[in-house]
GROMACS .gro file of C-alpha atoms in nm:
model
  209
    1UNK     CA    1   0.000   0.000   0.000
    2UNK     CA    2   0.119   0.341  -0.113
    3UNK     CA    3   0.030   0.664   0.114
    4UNK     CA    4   0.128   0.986  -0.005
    5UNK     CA    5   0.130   1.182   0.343
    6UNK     CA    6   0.041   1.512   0.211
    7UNK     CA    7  -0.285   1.356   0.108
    8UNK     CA    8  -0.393   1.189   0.471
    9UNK     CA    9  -0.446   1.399   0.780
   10UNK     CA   10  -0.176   1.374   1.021
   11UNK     CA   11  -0.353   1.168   1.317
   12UNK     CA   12  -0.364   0.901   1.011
   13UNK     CA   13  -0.032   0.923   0.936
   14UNK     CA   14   0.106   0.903   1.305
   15UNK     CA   15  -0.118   0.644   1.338
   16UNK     CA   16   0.148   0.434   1.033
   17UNK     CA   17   0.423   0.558   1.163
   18UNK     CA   18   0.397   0.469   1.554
   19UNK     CA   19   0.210   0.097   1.406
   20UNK     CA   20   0.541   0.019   1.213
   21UNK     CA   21   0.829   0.178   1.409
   22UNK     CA   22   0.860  -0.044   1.653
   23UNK     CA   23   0.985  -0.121   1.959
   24UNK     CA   24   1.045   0.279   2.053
   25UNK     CA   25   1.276   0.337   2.346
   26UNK     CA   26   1.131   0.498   2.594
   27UNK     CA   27   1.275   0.852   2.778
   28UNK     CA   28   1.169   0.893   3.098
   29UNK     CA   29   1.248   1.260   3.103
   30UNK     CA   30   1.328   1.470   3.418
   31UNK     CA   31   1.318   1.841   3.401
   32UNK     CA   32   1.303   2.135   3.653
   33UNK     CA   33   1.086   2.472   3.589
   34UNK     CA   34   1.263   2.828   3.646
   35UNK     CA   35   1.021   2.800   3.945
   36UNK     CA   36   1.182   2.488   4.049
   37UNK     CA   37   0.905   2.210   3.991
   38UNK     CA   38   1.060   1.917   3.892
   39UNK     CA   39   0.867   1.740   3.573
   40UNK     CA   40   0.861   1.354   3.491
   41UNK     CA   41   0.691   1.240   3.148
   42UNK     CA   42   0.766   0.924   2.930
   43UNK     CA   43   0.854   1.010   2.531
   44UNK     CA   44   0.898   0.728   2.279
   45UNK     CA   45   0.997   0.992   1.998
   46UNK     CA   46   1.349   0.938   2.144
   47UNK     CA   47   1.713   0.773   2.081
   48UNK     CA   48   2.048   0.817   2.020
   49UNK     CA   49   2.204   1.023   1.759
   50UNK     CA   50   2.601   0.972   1.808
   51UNK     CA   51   2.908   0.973   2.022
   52UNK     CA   52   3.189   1.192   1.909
   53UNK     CA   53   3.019   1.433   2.104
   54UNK     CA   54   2.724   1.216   2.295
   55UNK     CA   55   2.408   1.318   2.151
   56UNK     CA   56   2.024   1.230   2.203
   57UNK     CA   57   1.719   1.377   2.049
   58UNK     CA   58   1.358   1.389   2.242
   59UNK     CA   59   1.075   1.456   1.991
   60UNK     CA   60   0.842   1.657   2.206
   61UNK     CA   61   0.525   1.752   2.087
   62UNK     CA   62   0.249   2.070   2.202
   63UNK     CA   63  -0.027   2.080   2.432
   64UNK     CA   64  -0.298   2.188   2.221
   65UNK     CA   65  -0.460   2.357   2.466
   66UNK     CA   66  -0.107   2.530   2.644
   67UNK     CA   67   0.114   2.543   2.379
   68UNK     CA   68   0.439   2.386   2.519
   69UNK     CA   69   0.450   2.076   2.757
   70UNK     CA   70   0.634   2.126   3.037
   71UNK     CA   71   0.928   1.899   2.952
   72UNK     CA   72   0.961   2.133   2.633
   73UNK     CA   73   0.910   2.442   2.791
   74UNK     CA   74   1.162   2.366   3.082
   75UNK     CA   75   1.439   2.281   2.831
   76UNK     CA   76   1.405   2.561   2.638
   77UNK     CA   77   1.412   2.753   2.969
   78UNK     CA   78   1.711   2.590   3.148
   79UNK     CA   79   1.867   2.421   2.919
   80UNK     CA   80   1.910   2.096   3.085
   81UNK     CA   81   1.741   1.783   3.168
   82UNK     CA   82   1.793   1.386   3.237
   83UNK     CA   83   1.655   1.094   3.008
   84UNK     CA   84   1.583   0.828   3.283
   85UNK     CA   85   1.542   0.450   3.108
   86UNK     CA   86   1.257   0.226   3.202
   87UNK     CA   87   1.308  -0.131   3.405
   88UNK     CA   88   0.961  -0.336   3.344
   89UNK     CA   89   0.930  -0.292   3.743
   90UNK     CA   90   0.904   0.058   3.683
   91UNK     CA   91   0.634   0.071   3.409
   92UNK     CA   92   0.282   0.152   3.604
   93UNK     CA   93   0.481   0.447   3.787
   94UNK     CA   94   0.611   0.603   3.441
   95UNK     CA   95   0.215   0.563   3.284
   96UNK     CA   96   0.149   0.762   3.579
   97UNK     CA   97   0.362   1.047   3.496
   98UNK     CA   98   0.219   1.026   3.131
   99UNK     CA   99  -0.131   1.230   3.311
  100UNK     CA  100  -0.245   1.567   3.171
  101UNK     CA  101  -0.183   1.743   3.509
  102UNK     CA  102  -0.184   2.086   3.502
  103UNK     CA  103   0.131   2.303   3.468
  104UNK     CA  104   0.282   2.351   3.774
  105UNK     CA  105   0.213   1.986   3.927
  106UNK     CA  106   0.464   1.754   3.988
  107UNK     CA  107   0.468   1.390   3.832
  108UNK     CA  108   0.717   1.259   4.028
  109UNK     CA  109   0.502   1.385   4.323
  110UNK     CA  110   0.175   1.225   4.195
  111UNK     CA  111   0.352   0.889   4.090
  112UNK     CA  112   0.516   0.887   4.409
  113UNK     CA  113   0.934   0.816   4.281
  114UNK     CA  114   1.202   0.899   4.449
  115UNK     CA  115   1.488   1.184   4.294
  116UNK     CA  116   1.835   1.151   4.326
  117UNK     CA  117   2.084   1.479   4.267
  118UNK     CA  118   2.223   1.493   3.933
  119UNK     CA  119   2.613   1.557   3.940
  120UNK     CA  120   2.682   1.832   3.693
  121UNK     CA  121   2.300   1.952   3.592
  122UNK     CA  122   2.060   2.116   3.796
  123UNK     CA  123   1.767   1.856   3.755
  124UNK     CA  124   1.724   1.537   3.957
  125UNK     CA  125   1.756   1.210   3.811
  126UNK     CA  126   1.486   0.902   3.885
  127UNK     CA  127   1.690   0.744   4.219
  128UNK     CA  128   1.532   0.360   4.104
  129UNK     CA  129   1.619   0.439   3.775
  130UNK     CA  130   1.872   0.155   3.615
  131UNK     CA  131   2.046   0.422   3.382
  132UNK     CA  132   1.991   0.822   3.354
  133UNK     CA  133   2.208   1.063   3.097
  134UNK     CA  134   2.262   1.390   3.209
  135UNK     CA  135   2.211   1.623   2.946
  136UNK     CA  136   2.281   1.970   2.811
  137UNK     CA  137   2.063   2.120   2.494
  138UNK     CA  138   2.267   2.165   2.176
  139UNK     CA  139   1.972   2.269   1.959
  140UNK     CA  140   1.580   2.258   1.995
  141UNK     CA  141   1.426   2.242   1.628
  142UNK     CA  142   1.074   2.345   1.580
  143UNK     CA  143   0.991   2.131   1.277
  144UNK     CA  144   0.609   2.181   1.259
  145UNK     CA  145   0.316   2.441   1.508
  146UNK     CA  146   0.317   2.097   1.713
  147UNK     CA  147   0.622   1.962   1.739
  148UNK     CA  148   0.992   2.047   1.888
  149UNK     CA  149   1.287   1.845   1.833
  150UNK     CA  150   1.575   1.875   2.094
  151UNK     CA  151   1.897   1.751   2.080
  152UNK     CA  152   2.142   1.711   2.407
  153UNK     CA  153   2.448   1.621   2.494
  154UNK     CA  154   2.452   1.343   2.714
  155UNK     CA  155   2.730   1.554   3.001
  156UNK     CA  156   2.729   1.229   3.235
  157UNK     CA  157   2.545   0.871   3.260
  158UNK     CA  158   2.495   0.696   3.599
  159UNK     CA  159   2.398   0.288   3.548
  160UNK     CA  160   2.314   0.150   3.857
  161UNK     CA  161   2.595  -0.146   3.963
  162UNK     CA  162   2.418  -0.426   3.979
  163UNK     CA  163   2.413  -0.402   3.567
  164UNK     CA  164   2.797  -0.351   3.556
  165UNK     CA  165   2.954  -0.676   3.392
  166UNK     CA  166   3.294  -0.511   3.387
  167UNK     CA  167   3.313  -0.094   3.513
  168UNK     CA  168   3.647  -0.019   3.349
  169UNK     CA  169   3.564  -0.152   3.054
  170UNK     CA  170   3.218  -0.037   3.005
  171UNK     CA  171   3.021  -0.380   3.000
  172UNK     CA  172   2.685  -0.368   3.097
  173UNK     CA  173   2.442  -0.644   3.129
  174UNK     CA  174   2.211  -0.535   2.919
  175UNK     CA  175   1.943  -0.789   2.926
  176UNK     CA  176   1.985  -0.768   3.312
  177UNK     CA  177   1.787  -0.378   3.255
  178UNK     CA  178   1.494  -0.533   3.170
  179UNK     CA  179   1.418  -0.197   2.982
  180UNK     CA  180   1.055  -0.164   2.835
  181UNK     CA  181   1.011  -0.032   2.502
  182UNK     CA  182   0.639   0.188   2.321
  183UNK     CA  183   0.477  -0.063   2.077
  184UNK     CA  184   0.167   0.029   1.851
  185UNK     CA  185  -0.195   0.143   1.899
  186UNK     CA  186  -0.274   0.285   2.243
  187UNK     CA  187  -0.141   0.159   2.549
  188UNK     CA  188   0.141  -0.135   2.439
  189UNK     CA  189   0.462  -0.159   2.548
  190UNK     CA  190   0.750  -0.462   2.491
  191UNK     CA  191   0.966  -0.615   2.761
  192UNK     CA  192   1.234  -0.875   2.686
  193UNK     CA  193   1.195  -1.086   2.402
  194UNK     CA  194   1.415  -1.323   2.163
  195UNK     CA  195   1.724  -1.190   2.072
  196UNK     CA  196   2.001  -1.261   1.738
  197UNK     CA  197   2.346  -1.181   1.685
  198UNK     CA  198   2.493  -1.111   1.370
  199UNK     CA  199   2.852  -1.030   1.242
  200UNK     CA  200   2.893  -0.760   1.060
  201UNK     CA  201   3.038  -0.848   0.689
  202UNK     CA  202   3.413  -0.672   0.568
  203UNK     CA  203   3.451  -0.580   0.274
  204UNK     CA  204   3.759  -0.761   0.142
  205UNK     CA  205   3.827  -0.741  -0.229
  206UNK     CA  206   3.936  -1.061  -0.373
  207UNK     CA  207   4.335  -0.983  -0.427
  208UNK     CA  208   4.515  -1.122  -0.738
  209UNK     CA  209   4.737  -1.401  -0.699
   0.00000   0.00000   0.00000
């Protein structure tokens, strides 16, 4: 089936594009207000986007009724903010924090998590989370009325021990995170599953003689 987006409306066409880009990782985003609320709210429109420096990019979309979310609105203010991952054992207390409460109200208050201090940004990280980048905005993109890109650089990661294979080397147990990932329709999520391993192919060309 072809679909020409310009032609469909664009609930329809986020509505293809959440059904076949799947599994989403999930960004469990912390974020403090000039006023000093801190935010929590969960963002699938999220991943990494290099190394050399350490970037991510949150997709954030508009309230239609306030304009900015909070989590956009506090980035653009501050600058800064923490993308918590999810553990499976965390899930019903990040669906929480995905409530249209008004501005000003805490999720992490309502959902009832504990924070623990960032190191070199001003907003907390999710204490029970099993990883949490620290992060400083490069660039926030406005690519549509609706719709804000922003890219960070991750400034510090904290991964909880108990997931540390080998700490000098940077091995983490990743299957040990248990991380949950956004799935289609309304309401699914993915934890675990099967898992391959493939090596990637070198070009060699044949040499003569």
């Amino acid at each position: 089936m072809f679909y020409n987006c310009a032609d469909h409306p664009d609930q329809f066409v986020y509505k293809l594009m959440t059904a076949t880009i799947t599994p989403r990782p999930i960004a469990w985003v912390t974020t403090r207000s000039a006023d000093g609320v801190v935010n929590a709210a969960p963002y699938s429109f999220f991943n990494m986007m290099g190394h050399e420096p350490p970037t991510v990019a949150l997709g954030l979309l508009r309230d239609p009724d306030k304009g900015l979310k909070d989590t956009a609105e506090n980035i653009s203010a501050t600058g800064e903010f923490v993308v918590n991952l999810v553990a499976r054992g965390m899930a019903e207390a990040m669906n929480v924090t995905a409530i249209n409460a008004p501005r000003g109200v805490s999720e992490v208050d309502l959902a009832g998590l504990e924070t623990a201090p960032s190191t070199l940004i001003a907003p907390p990280r999710l204490a029970e989370a099993p990883v949490s980048f620290e992060c400083r905005l490069l660039s926030a993109v406005m690519t549509g009325p609706k719709q804000m890109i922003a890219i960070g650089r991750v400034v510090a990661i904290h991964i909880a021990d108990r997931f540390m294979l080998d700490a000098g080397r940077g091995h983490v147990d990743t299957p040990a995170l248990d991380l949950i990932a956004r799935m289609h329709g309304s309401g699914w999520y993915k934890a675990g599953g099967a898992m391959f391993q493939m090596d990637r192919p070198v070009y060699a060309p044949e040499r003569d003689g």
